[in-house]
Coordinates of C-alpha atoms in Angstrom, one line a residue:
X1247 CA 121.6 77.0 102.7
X1248 CA 124.4 79.5 103.5
X1249 CA 126.3 78.8 106.7
X1250 CA 125.4 82.4 107.9
X1251 CA 121.7 81.9 107.4
X1252 CA 121.8 78.4 109.0
X1253 CA 123.5 79.8 112.0
X1254 CA 121.0 82.6 112.2
X1255 CA 118.1 80.2 112.2
X1256 CA 119.8 77.8 114.7
X1257 CA 120.4 80.7 117.0
X1258 CA 116.8 81.8 116.7
X1259 CA 115.6 78.3 117.6
X1260 CA 117.9 78.2 120.6
X1261 CA 116.4 81.4 122.0
X1262 CA 112.8 80.3 121.6
X1263 CA 110.8 80.2 124.9
X1264 CA 110.5 76.7 126.3
X1265 CA 107.1 75.6 127.6
X1266 CA 106.7 74.0 131.0
X1267 CA 106.5 70.1 131.1
X1268 CA 103.4 68.0 131.7
X1269 CA 101.1 69.1 128.9
X1270 CA 98.2 67.0 127.8
X1271 CA 98.6 65.4 124.4
X1272 CA 96.2 66.7 121.7
X1273 CA 95.7 66.5 117.9
X1274 CA 96.0 70.1 116.8
X1275 CA 98.5 72.8 117.7
X1276 CA 98.0 76.5 117.2
X1277 CA 100.7 79.0 116.7
X1278 CA 101.4 82.5 115.4
X1279 CA 104.3 83.5 113.2
X1280 CA 104.6 84.0 109.5
X1281 CA 108.1 82.7 109.8
X1282 CA 109.8 84.0 106.7
X1283 CA 110.6 80.8 104.9
X1284 CA 110.3 78.7 108.1
X1285 CA 107.8 76.4 106.5
X1286 CA 107.5 72.6 106.3
X1287 CA 105.0 70.2 104.8
X1288 CA 105.9 67.3 107.0
X1289 CA 104.4 66.5 110.5
X1290 CA 107.7 67.3 112.1
X1291 CA 108.9 66.2 115.5
X1292 CA 106.5 65.3 118.3
X1293 CA 105.1 68.4 120.1
X1294 CA 106.6 69.7 123.3
X1295 CA 105.0 68.5 126.5
X1296 CA 102.0 70.6 127.5
X1297 CA 101.2 71.7 131.1
X1298 CA 98.1 70.2 132.7
X1299 CA 95.2 72.7 132.6
X1300 CA 94.3 71.5 136.1
X1301 CA 97.5 72.9 137.6
X1302 CA 98.1 75.9 135.3
X1303 CA 97.4 79.2 137.1
X1304 CA 95.8 82.0 135.1
X1305 CA 98.0 85.0 134.5
X1306 CA 96.5 88.4 135.4
X1307 CA 96.5 91.0 132.6
X1308 CA 99.6 93.3 132.6
X1309 CA 98.3 96.9 132.2
X1310 CA 101.5 97.9 130.4
X1311 CA 100.3 95.8 127.4
X1312 CA 96.7 97.1 127.3
X1313 CA 95.3 96.9 123.7
X1314 CA 95.2 100.1 121.6
X1315 CA 92.5 100.9 119.1
X1316 CA 93.4 101.1 115.4
X1317 CA 91.1 104.2 115.3
X1318 CA 94.1 106.4 116.2
X1319 CA 96.0 105.0 113.2
X1320 CA 93.3 104.8 110.4
X1321 CA 90.5 107.2 109.8
X1322 CA 88.0 104.4 108.8
X1323 CA 87.3 100.8 109.5
X1324 CA 85.0 99.2 106.9
X1325 CA 83.4 95.8 106.2
X1326 CA 83.4 95.3 102.4
X1327 CA 81.3 92.5 100.9
X1328 CA 82.8 90.4 98.1
X1329 CA 79.8 88.3 97.0
X1330 CA 81.8 86.5 94.4
X1331 CA 84.3 85.4 97.0
X1332 CA 81.7 84.8 99.8
X1333 CA 83.7 87.2 102.0
X1334 CA 83.0 90.1 104.2
X1335 CA 86.4 91.8 104.4
X1336 CA 87.6 94.1 107.2
X1337 CA 89.3 97.1 105.7
X1338 CA 91.3 99.9 107.4
X1339 CA 91.6 103.0 105.4
X1340 CA 92.8 106.6 105.5
X1341 CA 92.0 108.3 102.2
X1342 CA 94.3 110.8 100.5
X1343 CA 93.7 114.5 101.2
X1344 CA 93.0 115.2 97.5
X1345 CA 90.7 113.2 95.1
X1346 CA 93.6 112.5 92.7
X1347 CA 95.9 111.3 95.5
X1348 CA 97.4 107.8 95.2
X1349 CA 96.8 104.9 97.7
X1350 CA 99.3 102.4 99.2
X1351 CA 97.6 99.0 99.7
X1352 CA 99.1 96.7 102.3
X1353 CA 98.7 92.9 102.5
X1354 CA 99.8 91.2 105.7
X1355 CA 101.6 87.9 106.2
X1356 CA 100.1 84.6 107.3
X1357 CA 98.7 84.7 110.8
X1358 CA 98.7 88.5 111.1
X1359 CA 96.1 91.1 110.2
X1360 CA 95.7 94.5 108.6
X1361 CA 96.3 96.2 112.0
X1362 CA 99.9 94.9 111.6
X1363 CA 100.4 98.0 109.4
X1364 CA 98.7 100.5 111.8
X1365 CA 101.8 102.3 113.0
X1366 CA 103.4 102.3 109.5
X1367 CA 100.2 103.7 108.0
X1368 CA 100.2 106.6 110.5
X1369 CA 103.8 107.3 109.8
X1370 CA 103.3 107.3 106.0
X1371 CA 100.3 109.7 106.4
X1372 CA 102.5 112.1 108.4
X1373 CA 105.5 111.8 106.1
X1374 CA 103.4 112.2 102.9
X1375 CA 101.2 114.9 104.6
X1376 CA 98.1 112.9 103.7
X1377 CA 98.7 113.3 100.0
X1378 CA 98.8 109.5 99.7
X1379 CA 96.1 107.3 101.2
X1380 CA 96.8 104.0 103.0
X1381 CA 94.7 100.9 103.0
X1382 CA 95.1 97.6 104.8
X1383 CA 92.8 94.7 105.2
X1384 CA 92.4 91.2 106.8
X1385 CA 92.7 88.3 104.4
X1386 CA 90.4 85.4 104.4
X1387 CA 90.5 83.4 107.7
X1388 CA 92.4 86.3 109.3
X1389 CA 91.4 89.1 111.7
X1390 CA 87.8 90.3 111.4
X1391 CA 87.2 89.1 107.9
X1392 CA 84.4 86.5 107.8
X1393 CA 83.0 84.2 105.2
X1394 CA 79.6 82.7 104.4
X1395 CA 81.2 79.6 103.1
X1396 CA 84.3 77.5 104.0
X1397 CA 87.3 79.8 104.0
X1398 CA 89.9 77.1 104.7
X1399 CA 91.7 77.4 101.3
X1400 CA 94.7 79.7 101.7
X1401 CA 96.4 78.6 98.5
X1402 CA 98.2 81.4 96.6
X1403 CA 95.7 81.6 93.7
X1404 CA 92.8 82.0 96.1
X1405 CA 94.5 84.7 98.0
X1406 CA 95.4 86.5 94.8
X1407 CA 91.8 86.3 93.5
X1408 CA 90.6 87.7 96.8
X1409 CA 93.0 90.6 96.6
X1410 CA 92.1 91.5 93.1
X1411 CA 88.4 91.2 93.8
X1412 CA 88.8 93.6 96.8
X1413 CA 90.6 96.2 94.6
X1414 CA 88.0 95.9 91.9
X1415 CA 85.2 96.3 94.4
X1416 CA 86.7 99.4 96.1
X1417 CA 87.7 100.9 92.8
X1418 CA 85.1 99.6 90.2
X1419 CA 85.8 102.4 87.7
X1420 CA 89.4 101.9 86.5
X1421 CA 89.5 105.3 84.8
X1422 CA 88.8 107.0 88.2
X1423 CA 90.9 104.7 90.3
X1424 CA 94.0 106.2 92.0
X1425 CA 97.5 105.3 91.4
X1426 CA 98.2 102.2 93.6
X1427 CA 101.4 100.9 95.2
X1428 CA 101.2 97.3 96.5
X1429 CA 103.1 96.5 99.7
X1430 CA 103.1 92.9 101.0
X1431 CA 104.8 91.3 104.0
X1432 CA 106.1 87.7 103.6
X1433 CA 103.1 85.7 102.3
X1434 CA 101.4 89.0 101.5
X1435 CA 104.4 90.0 99.4
X1436 CA 103.9 86.9 97.2
X1437 CA 100.2 87.8 96.8
X1438 CA 101.1 91.4 95.7
X1439 CA 103.7 90.2 93.2
X1440 CA 101.2 87.8 91.6
X1441 CA 98.3 90.3 91.7
X1442 CA 100.2 93.1 90.1
X1443 CA 100.1 91.9 86.4
X1444 CA 96.5 90.9 86.8
X1445 CA 95.5 94.3 88.0
X1446 CA 97.6 95.9 85.2
X1447 CA 95.7 93.8 82.7
X1448 CA 92.5 95.3 84.1
X1449 CA 94.1 98.7 83.4
X1450 CA 94.8 99.7 87.0
X1451 CA 97.9 101.9 87.3
X1452 CA 100.4 100.2 89.7
X1453 CA 103.2 102.7 90.6
X1454 CA 105.3 100.0 92.3
X1455 CA 105.4 96.8 94.3
X1456 CA 107.2 96.6 97.6
X1457 CA 108.0 93.2 99.2
X1458 CA 108.8 93.1 102.9
X1459 CA 111.2 90.4 104.2
X1460 CA 110.5 87.4 102.1
X1461 CA 112.9 85.7 99.6
X1462 CA 112.1 82.5 97.8
X1463 CA 115.5 80.9 98.1
X1464 CA 115.9 81.3 101.9
X1465 CA 112.3 80.4 102.4
X1466 CA 112.8 77.0 100.9
X1467 CA 116.1 76.5 102.7
X1468 CA 114.6 77.1 106.1
X1469 CA 111.8 74.5 105.8
X1470 CA 113.4 71.9 108.1
X1471 CA 113.3 74.4 111.0
X1472 CA 109.6 75.3 110.8
X1473 CA 108.2 72.8 113.4
X1474 CA 110.9 73.5 116.0
X1475 CA 109.6 77.1 115.9
X1476 CA 105.9 76.2 115.7
X1477 CA 106.2 73.8 118.7
X1478 CA 107.3 76.6 120.9
X1479 CA 104.0 78.5 120.5
X1480 CA 101.5 78.6 123.3
X1481 CA 98.1 77.2 122.6
X1482 CA 96.2 80.1 124.1
X1483 CA 96.3 83.0 126.5
X1484 CA 94.5 84.2 129.6
X1485 CA 94.0 87.7 128.2
X1486 CA 94.7 89.8 125.1
X1487 CA 97.3 91.6 127.3
X1488 CA 99.2 88.3 127.8
X1489 CA 99.2 87.7 124.0
X1490 CA 100.7 91.1 123.4
X1491 CA 103.2 90.6 126.2
X1492 CA 104.3 87.2 124.8
X1493 CA 105.0 88.7 121.4
X1494 CA 107.1 91.4 122.8
X1495 CA 109.0 89.3 125.4
X1496 CA 109.9 86.7 122.8
X1497 CA 111.2 89.3 120.4
X1498 CA 108.7 88.5 117.6
X1499 CA 107.7 92.2 117.8
X1500 CA 110.3 94.7 119.1
X1501 CA 107.8 97.6 119.1
X1502 CA 105.4 97.3 122.1
X1503 CA 103.1 100.1 120.7
X1504 CA 102.7 98.3 117.4
X1505 CA 102.0 95.0 119.2
X1506 CA 99.3 96.7 121.3
X1507 CA 97.5 97.7 118.1
X1508 CA 98.1 94.6 116.0
X1509 CA 97.9 91.6 118.3
X1510 CA 94.3 92.0 119.4
X1511 CA 93.2 91.2 115.8
X1512 CA 95.0 87.8 115.7
X1513 CA 93.5 86.3 118.8
X1514 CA 89.8 85.5 119.5
X1515 CA 87.9 84.2 122.6
X1516 CA 88.1 80.4 122.9
X1517 CA 84.4 80.1 122.3
X1518 CA 84.6 82.0 119.0
X1519 CA 83.3 80.0 116.0
X1520 CA 85.8 81.7 113.7
X1521 CA 88.4 78.9 114.4
X1522 CA 87.9 75.4 115.8
X1523 CA 88.6 74.8 119.5
X1524 CA 90.5 71.8 120.8
X1525 CA 91.3 70.3 124.1
X1526 CA 94.5 72.3 124.1
X1527 CA 92.4 75.5 124.5
X1528 CA 90.7 74.3 127.8
X1529 CA 91.5 76.7 130.6
X1530 CA 92.4 79.6 128.3
X1531 CA 90.3 82.6 127.5
X1532 CA 91.8 83.3 124.1
X1533 CA 93.2 81.3 121.1
X1534 CA 94.8 82.1 117.8
X1535 CA 92.5 83.4 115.1
X1536 CA 94.6 81.6 112.4
X1537 CA 96.5 78.6 113.6
X1538 CA 99.4 78.4 111.2
X1539 CA 99.7 74.6 111.4
X1540 CA 96.2 74.4 109.8
X1541 CA 97.6 76.3 106.8
X1542 CA 100.3 73.7 106.1
X1543 CA 98.6 72.3 103.0
X1544 CA 99.1 75.7 101.3
X1545 CA 102.7 76.5 102.3
X1546 CA 104.1 75.0 99.1
X1547 CA 102.1 77.4 96.9
X1548 CA 103.1 80.6 98.5
X1549 CA 106.8 81.1 97.5
X1550 CA 107.8 79.1 94.4
X1551 CA 109.0 81.3 91.5
X1552 CA 108.6 84.4 93.7
X1553 CA 112.1 85.8 92.8
X1554 CA 111.7 85.5 89.1
X1555 CA 108.1 86.8 89.1
X1556 CA 109.3 89.8 91.2
X1557 CA 112.1 90.6 88.8
X1558 CA 109.7 90.3 85.9
X1559 CA 107.1 92.8 87.1
X1560 CA 106.4 95.7 84.8
X1561 CA 106.4 98.3 87.6
X1562 CA 108.9 99.7 90.0
X1563 CA 110.3 97.0 92.5
X1564 CA 111.4 97.4 96.1
X1565 CA 112.6 94.7 98.4
X1566 CA 113.0 95.4 102.1
X1567 CA 114.9 92.9 104.2
X1568 CA 115.8 92.5 107.8
X1569 CA 119.2 91.1 106.8
X1570 CA 121.3 91.1 103.6
X1571 CA 122.2 87.4 103.9
X1572 CA 118.6 86.5 102.9
X1573 CA 119.1 87.3 99.2
X1574 CA 119.0 84.2 97.0
X1575 CA 121.0 83.8 93.9
X1576 CA 118.3 85.0 91.5
X1577 CA 117.9 88.2 93.5
X1578 CA 121.6 88.7 93.9
X1579 CA 122.0 88.6 90.1
X1580 CA 119.0 90.9 89.7
X1581 CA 120.4 93.4 92.2
X1582 CA 123.8 93.5 90.4
X1583 CA 121.8 94.2 87.2
X1584 CA 119.9 97.1 88.9
X1585 CA 116.5 95.4 88.4
X1586 CA 115.2 96.4 91.8
X1587 CA 115.7 98.7 94.8
X1588 CA 117.0 96.9 97.9
X1589 CA 116.8 98.3 101.4
X1590 CA 118.3 96.3 104.4
X1591 CA 116.9 97.4 107.8
X1592 CA 119.5 95.5 109.8
X1593 CA 119.8 96.2 113.5
X1594 CA 119.1 94.7 116.9
X1595 CA 115.6 96.3 117.0
X1596 CA 114.4 95.0 113.6
X1597 CA 113.3 91.4 112.9
X1598 CA 111.0 89.7 110.4
X1599 CA 108.2 92.2 111.2
X1600 CA 110.1 95.1 109.8
X1601 CA 106.9 97.2 109.4
X1602 CA 106.1 96.8 113.1
X1603 CA 109.6 97.0 114.5
X1604 CA 110.6 100.3 112.8
X1605 CA 107.6 101.9 111.1
X1606 CA 109.3 105.3 111.0
X1607 CA 112.3 104.2 108.9
X1608 CA 110.1 102.1 106.6
X1609 CA 107.7 104.9 106.1
X1610 CA 110.6 107.1 104.9
X1611 CA 111.7 104.3 102.5
X1612 CA 108.2 103.8 101.1
X1613 CA 107.6 107.5 100.8
X1614 CA 110.9 107.9 98.8
X1615 CA 109.9 104.9 96.7
X1616 CA 106.5 106.4 96.0
X1617 CA 108.0 109.8 95.0
X1618 CA 110.5 108.2 92.7
X1619 CA 107.9 106.2 90.8
X1620 CA 104.8 108.4 91.1
X1621 CA 102.7 108.6 87.9
X1622 CA 100.2 111.3 87.1
X1623 CA 97.2 110.1 85.2
X1624 CA 95.7 112.7 82.7
X1625 CA 92.8 111.6 80.6
X1626 CA 93.9 108.0 80.7
X1627 CA 97.5 108.7 79.7
X1628 CA 100.3 107.9 82.0
X1629 CA 102.9 110.8 82.2
X1630 CA 106.2 110.6 84.1
X1631 CA 106.6 113.1 86.9
X1632 CA 109.0 115.9 86.3
X1633 CA 112.6 115.0 87.1
X1634 CA 112.3 111.3 86.2
X1635 CA 114.4 109.8 83.4

């Protein structure tokens, strides 16, 4: 691990909010962060003390963090059945203005939901003047997607198969399918990279793949820090407003507007059957929809070979990072060879959730990436747009 990256991680841990003492001990901890590379397969250090539910005073909702509906950011919210996957998938969609317009498909990171891309989707629609559609969805065991069978398995192959099944269900006729650009954040980036060649084998036209703030090398190097980060997460909240406020105040999301749209999808009432409740949830009204510690068995499958697979894609490639120091050796060599387009969104107001923190800038980057790599399909033939070389 580079000294710069180690220092960055250590500084981040030092700034994590500390929970009050005197918490009851329990068997399961819940948390929310995709934690770019901050993953570990061990049990880690003992959990931080948890405050007694008998003495904890409920916090009243802060009206400044009132939830916002995704209806103002997408034109449609759909539930799409995938019988072969036993899933009922929540999809957020704004179609292109014209029938032959392309569509940008977003895959969120672990613990988040399709609404994480709400502000970005709206910005893209405005920048592209609705000539390109935007589609986001909730992966299995996330958001408002439900399953008729056990949906515990979040291994990379399962997530890739889910993603491909969704695309094939939405666009069953390959010859009539729009040009697609795949955009994935963190874990979702790994899914998009692996799904691209599968969809291409099925004759879908993939104009490009964009990966947001995930690099294989630094992900592996940051493993020892994962539990220090996870142990700082609260078990639940007294209101959705409190969950939103916590994400903003801790700096996980720097954009309050985006948090007000995205966070309501990642918490559920404590009596919800979508995720098991534990003693730690007693006294709270809301808990995490996807407790990340419960996904630990699958962490090792998400990122291995990601850099080489990304560089080997037979489509345009874009990597957007929150910091340049996150490039690993494989990607540094690939960048010097001109194998992909790199954008670094460094700044005090941009963190791991680059698409939520600065959706305006990222929309401009993705729009430019789309224009550079747009393909026009005519009677099954792929023709380069005028001006490309």
